[in-house]
């Protein structure tokens, strides 16, 4: 049985992942902004088989509240061995081009809050000598594009942070997984026209659980995004800068 903290637990991808954990009898602490949605998800997970559920509210940019939430999760679950960080916002690129406040807010939510949460969690896991850290980054972090480089560069920062953290923690028996989904049909992308490259949260969730169980380092979900991003990363800059993406 895993003892799992999920931050951003009301996210469609996180909820689908939590259902899979619940079905095999794991214990879950759900953290998010909306107390009533968290309570509803927790009851559903209990029905699906979660051995224990707890909830806590957190606005992730309230850095002073992070320590209490992590302590609550440890207390409620009797320890922690797995953390999934899932929160995020798809930044309004044009707004961020015109407002430094908006730019900073998006970095706070998508990058800094993630690193801030991981700092005490990584130290705890290193000290206990085991643990699994999984964070939802994005394929958008693999190369900045004009249509979403604020979001993309925040995710790139998270991916680079996780890469270093992985190296640091591997001797301590702690696994660090970077999850890079492509296009997923969730509330975050509700206004986008959907096509063949789009996946459902349930499919992404299966990939996340499998990657955590296998102790993977980096996973593209669905898998074909690893090929797409291999190509995109290797387009020469003198070509890439002329492409409208
Ligand atoms: N959908 C995609 O195509 C896609 C692709 C690649 C990566 N991702 C990443 O996947 C993760 C999950 O996103 P999703 O697609 O499942 O979207 P989602 O359903 O819209 O979930 C976003 C989550 O982030 C939470 N959140 C946003 N700002 C927050 C804040 N300031 N404090 C606390 N929680 C906050 C939301 O909480 P509320 O419910 O309270 O708003 C919600 O739980 C994100 O990191 C996203 O960047 C998504």
Short mmCIF file of C-alpha atoms and ligand atoms in Angstrom, two decimals:
data_model
loop_
_atom_site.label_atom_id
_atom_site.label_comp_id
_atom_site.label_asym_id
_atom_site.label_seq_id
_atom_site.Cartn_x
_atom_site.Cartn_y
_atom_site.Cartn_z
CA UNK A 1 0.00 0.00 0.00
CA UNK A 2 1.25 3.46 -0.92
CA UNK A 3 0.76 6.57 1.23
CA UNK A 4 0.24 9.25 -1.37
CA UNK A 5 0.06 13.04 -1.22
CA UNK A 6 -1.50 14.63 -4.30
CA UNK A 7 -1.20 18.41 -4.74
CA UNK A 8 -3.62 19.78 -7.33
CA UNK A 9 -5.93 16.86 -6.57
CA UNK A 10 -8.94 18.43 -8.29
CA UNK A 11 -7.09 18.36 -11.63
CA UNK A 12 -8.72 16.01 -14.13
CA UNK A 13 -5.46 14.11 -14.64
CA UNK A 14 -4.80 13.88 -10.88
CA UNK A 15 -8.34 12.69 -10.15
CA UNK A 16 -8.12 9.96 -12.79
CA UNK A 17 -4.76 8.89 -11.33
CA UNK A 18 -6.13 8.89 -7.77
CA UNK A 19 -8.94 6.54 -8.87
CA UNK A 20 -6.38 3.98 -9.99
CA UNK A 21 -4.49 4.26 -6.70
CA UNK A 22 -7.75 3.98 -4.74
CA UNK A 23 -8.83 0.86 -6.63
CA UNK A 24 -5.79 -0.99 -5.38
CA UNK A 25 -6.24 0.13 -1.78
CA UNK A 26 -3.73 2.95 -1.40
CA UNK A 27 -4.05 5.78 1.15
CA UNK A 28 -4.47 9.28 -0.27
CA UNK A 29 -4.20 12.84 1.00
CA UNK A 30 -5.80 15.23 -1.50
CA UNK A 31 -4.67 18.84 -1.56
CA UNK A 32 -6.26 21.63 -3.58
CA UNK A 33 -8.07 24.95 -3.42
CA UNK A 34 -11.69 23.80 -3.42
CA UNK A 35 -12.66 22.10 -0.15
CA UNK A 36 -16.05 20.85 -1.33
CA UNK A 37 -14.67 19.29 -4.54
CA UNK A 38 -11.87 17.68 -2.54
CA UNK A 39 -14.44 16.21 -0.14
CA UNK A 40 -16.50 14.85 -3.05
CA UNK A 41 -13.44 13.28 -4.69
CA UNK A 42 -12.34 11.81 -1.33
CA UNK A 43 -15.73 10.11 -0.80
CA UNK A 44 -15.64 8.72 -4.33
CA UNK A 45 -12.11 7.35 -3.77
CA UNK A 46 -13.19 5.73 -0.49
CA UNK A 47 -16.01 3.92 -2.34
CA UNK A 48 -13.48 2.80 -4.97
CA UNK A 49 -11.30 1.18 -2.31
CA UNK A 50 -8.90 3.77 -0.86
CA UNK A 51 -7.87 2.46 2.54
CA UNK A 52 -7.74 6.01 3.90
CA UNK A 53 -8.46 9.48 2.54
CA UNK A 54 -7.71 12.93 3.91
CA UNK A 55 -8.04 16.40 2.41
CA UNK A 56 -6.42 19.79 2.92
CA UNK A 57 -6.92 23.12 1.21
CA UNK A 58 -3.98 25.00 -0.24
CA UNK A 59 -3.51 27.92 -2.58
CA UNK A 60 -0.12 26.81 -3.87
CA UNK A 61 1.31 30.34 -3.94
CA UNK A 62 0.74 30.59 -0.17
CA UNK A 63 4.27 29.39 0.54
CA UNK A 64 3.91 29.86 4.29
CA UNK A 65 1.18 27.19 4.32
CA UNK A 66 3.21 24.47 2.56
CA UNK A 67 4.88 23.01 5.65
CA UNK A 68 1.58 22.60 7.53
CA UNK A 69 -0.04 20.80 4.60
CA UNK A 70 2.86 18.37 4.23
CA UNK A 71 2.84 17.73 7.99
CA UNK A 72 -0.93 17.13 7.89
CA UNK A 73 -0.54 14.60 5.07
CA UNK A 74 2.16 12.72 7.00
CA UNK A 75 0.05 12.72 10.15
CA UNK A 76 -3.18 11.65 8.45
CA UNK A 77 -1.59 8.85 6.41
CA UNK A 78 0.93 7.70 9.05
CA UNK A 79 3.88 8.71 6.84
CA UNK A 80 4.39 9.42 3.14
CA UNK A 81 6.10 7.43 0.40
CA UNK A 82 4.66 8.94 -2.80
CA UNK A 83 3.95 12.50 -3.89
CA UNK A 84 2.21 13.58 -7.10
CA UNK A 85 2.29 17.28 -7.94
CA UNK A 86 -0.32 18.09 -10.55
CA UNK A 87 -1.47 21.69 -10.20
CA UNK A 88 -0.95 24.18 -13.01
CA UNK A 89 -2.51 26.89 -15.14
CA UNK A 90 -2.31 27.29 -18.88
CA UNK A 91 -0.99 30.85 -18.96
CA UNK A 92 -2.56 33.55 -21.11
CA UNK A 93 0.49 34.18 -23.28
CA UNK A 94 -0.61 37.60 -24.57
CA UNK A 95 -1.49 38.79 -21.06
CA UNK A 96 1.95 37.71 -19.86
CA UNK A 97 3.62 39.59 -22.74
CA UNK A 98 1.95 42.74 -21.45
CA UNK A 99 1.99 42.32 -17.69
CA UNK A 100 4.96 41.46 -15.52
CA UNK A 101 2.51 40.75 -12.68
CA UNK A 102 0.79 38.11 -14.83
CA UNK A 103 4.17 36.67 -15.86
CA UNK A 104 5.26 36.39 -12.22
CA UNK A 105 1.92 34.85 -11.16
CA UNK A 106 2.22 32.16 -13.84
CA UNK A 107 5.79 31.36 -12.80
CA UNK A 108 4.69 31.23 -9.18
CA UNK A 109 1.96 28.68 -9.90
CA UNK A 110 3.66 26.58 -12.57
CA UNK A 111 7.28 26.63 -11.41
CA UNK A 112 8.20 28.21 -8.07
CA UNK A 113 5.39 26.67 -5.99
CA UNK A 114 6.33 23.23 -7.34
CA UNK A 115 10.00 23.70 -6.42
CA UNK A 116 9.05 25.11 -3.02
CA UNK A 117 6.85 22.09 -2.24
CA UNK A 118 9.54 19.68 -3.42
CA UNK A 119 12.26 21.20 -1.24
CA UNK A 120 11.01 19.93 2.16
CA UNK A 121 9.50 16.78 0.59
CA UNK A 122 12.83 15.85 -1.02
CA UNK A 123 14.66 16.36 2.27
CA UNK A 124 12.14 14.21 4.17
CA UNK A 125 12.31 11.42 1.59
CA UNK A 126 16.13 11.55 1.53
CA UNK A 127 16.17 11.29 5.31
CA UNK A 128 13.78 8.33 5.43
CA UNK A 129 15.71 6.64 2.60
CA UNK A 130 12.79 5.90 0.28
CA UNK A 131 10.04 7.60 -1.64
CA UNK A 132 8.66 8.38 -5.05
CA UNK A 133 8.24 11.93 -6.33
CA UNK A 134 6.17 12.42 -9.49
CA UNK A 135 5.51 15.81 -11.06
CA UNK A 136 3.41 16.73 -14.07
CA UNK A 137 5.52 18.93 -16.30
CA UNK A 138 4.70 19.16 -20.03
CA UNK A 139 6.00 18.59 -23.53
CA UNK A 140 5.62 22.38 -23.76
CA UNK A 141 8.78 22.61 -21.63
CA UNK A 142 10.90 20.86 -24.28
CA UNK A 143 11.06 23.90 -26.56
CA UNK A 144 9.69 27.43 -26.23
CA UNK A 145 7.07 28.34 -28.82
CA UNK A 146 5.68 31.83 -29.50
CA UNK A 147 2.12 30.78 -28.62
CA UNK A 148 2.93 29.64 -25.06
CA UNK A 149 6.53 30.26 -24.06
CA UNK A 150 5.67 31.62 -20.61
CA UNK A 151 3.89 28.38 -19.64
CA UNK A 152 6.47 26.35 -21.58
CA UNK A 153 9.49 27.96 -19.95
CA UNK A 154 7.97 27.53 -16.46
CA UNK A 155 7.52 23.82 -17.25
CA UNK A 156 11.09 23.70 -18.63
CA UNK A 157 12.31 25.08 -15.30
CA UNK A 158 10.39 22.33 -13.48
CA UNK A 159 11.81 19.63 -15.77
CA UNK A 160 15.39 20.89 -15.24
CA UNK A 161 14.83 21.12 -11.48
CA UNK A 162 13.57 17.52 -11.43
CA UNK A 163 16.55 16.34 -13.47
CA UNK A 164 18.95 17.73 -10.87
CA UNK A 165 16.84 16.51 -7.97
CA UNK A 166 16.80 13.02 -9.50
CA UNK A 167 20.60 12.92 -9.62
CA UNK A 168 20.81 14.21 -6.05
CA UNK A 169 18.32 11.71 -4.61
CA UNK A 170 19.11 8.55 -6.50
CA UNK A 171 21.68 7.43 -3.92
CA UNK A 172 19.06 7.94 -1.18
CA UNK A 173 16.66 5.44 -2.76
CA UNK A 174 14.22 8.15 -3.82
CA UNK A 175 12.80 8.10 -7.35
CA UNK A 176 11.97 11.31 -9.20
CA UNK A 177 9.61 11.04 -12.16
CA UNK A 178 9.06 13.82 -14.71
CA UNK A 179 5.72 13.37 -16.45
CA UNK A 180 5.41 15.05 -19.84
CA UNK A 181 1.89 14.82 -21.23
CA UNK A 182 1.04 16.07 -24.71
CA UNK A 183 -2.49 17.36 -25.41
CA UNK A 184 -4.99 16.12 -22.82
CA UNK A 185 -8.73 16.79 -22.86
CA UNK A 186 -9.26 18.44 -19.45
CA UNK A 187 -10.85 21.66 -18.12
CA UNK A 188 -7.49 23.36 -18.76
CA UNK A 189 -7.84 22.80 -22.51
CA UNK A 190 -11.63 23.04 -22.81
CA UNK A 191 -11.48 25.84 -25.41
CA UNK A 192 -9.10 24.01 -27.78
CA UNK A 193 -10.39 22.14 -30.84
CA UNK A 194 -9.60 18.44 -30.30
CA UNK A 195 -7.95 16.14 -32.83
CA UNK A 196 -6.08 12.86 -33.30
CA UNK A 197 -3.20 13.80 -30.98
CA UNK A 198 -5.50 14.35 -28.00
CA UNK A 199 -5.67 11.92 -25.07
CA UNK A 200 -8.17 11.44 -22.26
CA UNK A 201 -7.14 11.85 -18.60
CA UNK A 202 -7.76 8.12 -17.92
CA UNK A 203 -5.10 7.11 -20.45
CA UNK A 204 -2.61 9.59 -18.99
CA UNK A 205 -3.41 8.32 -15.48
CA UNK A 206 -2.59 4.74 -16.47
CA UNK A 207 0.75 5.90 -17.82
CA UNK A 208 1.49 7.84 -14.63
CA UNK A 209 0.76 4.90 -12.30
CA UNK A 210 2.80 2.52 -14.46
CA UNK A 211 5.75 4.92 -14.54
CA UNK A 212 5.63 5.42 -10.76
CA UNK A 213 5.46 1.66 -10.16
CA UNK A 214 8.38 1.03 -12.50
CA UNK A 215 10.50 3.79 -10.97
CA UNK A 216 10.88 5.56 -14.32
CA UNK A 217 12.74 8.89 -14.64
CA UNK A 218 10.98 10.65 -17.50
CA UNK A 219 7.81 9.61 -19.28
CA UNK A 220 6.07 11.14 -22.31
CA UNK A 221 2.32 10.45 -22.33
CA UNK A 222 1.08 9.09 -24.63
CA UNK A 223 4.44 7.59 -25.66
CA UNK A 224 4.39 9.00 -29.22
CA UNK A 225 5.09 12.49 -27.85
CA UNK A 226 8.68 11.36 -27.24
CA UNK A 227 9.06 11.03 -31.03
CA UNK A 228 7.24 14.27 -31.79
CA UNK A 229 9.38 16.19 -29.30
CA UNK A 230 12.57 14.52 -30.53
CA UNK A 231 11.83 16.02 -33.93
CA UNK A 232 10.76 19.42 -32.56
CA UNK A 233 13.85 19.69 -30.32
CA UNK A 234 16.10 18.99 -33.30
CA UNK A 235 14.67 21.53 -35.74
CA UNK A 236 17.55 23.99 -36.25
CA UNK A 237 16.99 27.39 -34.61
CA UNK A 238 17.28 29.30 -37.92
CA UNK A 239 14.28 27.28 -39.19
CA UNK A 240 12.37 27.14 -35.89
CA UNK A 241 12.38 30.91 -35.40
CA UNK A 242 10.49 31.36 -38.68
CA UNK A 243 7.80 28.78 -37.87
CA UNK A 244 4.53 30.00 -36.35
CA UNK A 245 3.76 27.53 -33.57
N1 LIG B 1 -4.34 19.28 -20.23
C1 LIG B 1 -3.22 19.26 -20.96
O1 LIG B 1 -3.23 19.22 -22.21
C2 LIG B 1 -1.88 19.20 -20.26
C3 LIG B 1 -0.74 18.92 -21.02
C4 LIG B 1 0.51 18.87 -20.40
C5 LIG B 1 0.60 19.10 -19.05
N2 LIG B 1 -0.51 19.38 -18.32
C6 LIG B 1 -0.36 19.62 -16.90
O2 LIG B 1 -1.13 18.67 -16.20
C7 LIG B 1 -1.42 19.17 -14.89
C8 LIG B 1 -2.88 18.93 -14.57
O3 LIG B 1 -3.68 19.73 -15.44
P1 LIG B 1 -5.09 19.26 -16.04
O4 LIG B 1 -4.93 19.15 -17.50
O5 LIG B 1 -5.58 18.09 -15.27
O6 LIG B 1 -5.97 20.55 -15.81
P2 LIG B 1 -7.07 20.96 -14.73
O7 LIG B 1 -8.10 19.90 -14.60
O8 LIG B 1 -7.51 22.33 -15.15
O9 LIG B 1 -6.26 21.03 -13.36
C9 LIG B 1 -5.49 22.13 -12.96
C10 LIG B 1 -5.36 22.03 -11.46
O10 LIG B 1 -4.47 23.03 -10.96
C11 LIG B 1 -5.07 23.60 -9.81
N3 LIG B 1 -4.56 24.94 -9.56
C12 LIG B 1 -4.38 25.93 -10.47
N4 LIG B 1 -3.91 27.02 -9.85
C13 LIG B 1 -3.80 26.70 -8.53
C14 LIG B 1 -3.38 27.42 -7.39
N5 LIG B 1 -2.96 28.69 -7.48
N6 LIG B 1 -3.39 26.79 -6.19
C15 LIG B 1 -3.82 25.51 -6.09
N7 LIG B 1 -4.23 24.77 -7.14
C16 LIG B 1 -4.21 25.38 -8.34
C17 LIG B 1 -6.56 23.61 -10.14
O11 LIG B 1 -7.29 23.81 -8.98
P3 LIG B 1 -8.85 24.30 -9.06
O12 LIG B 1 -9.63 23.04 -9.37
O13 LIG B 1 -9.10 24.84 -7.71
O14 LIG B 1 -8.92 25.33 -10.14
C18 LIG B 1 -6.69 22.21 -10.72
O15 LIG B 1 -6.76 21.24 -9.71
C19 LIG B 1 -0.98 20.64 -14.91
O16 LIG B 1 0.28 20.76 -14.29
C20 LIG B 1 -0.87 20.94 -16.38
O17 LIG B 1 0.05 22.01 -16.62
C21 LIG B 1 -1.76 19.43 -18.89
#
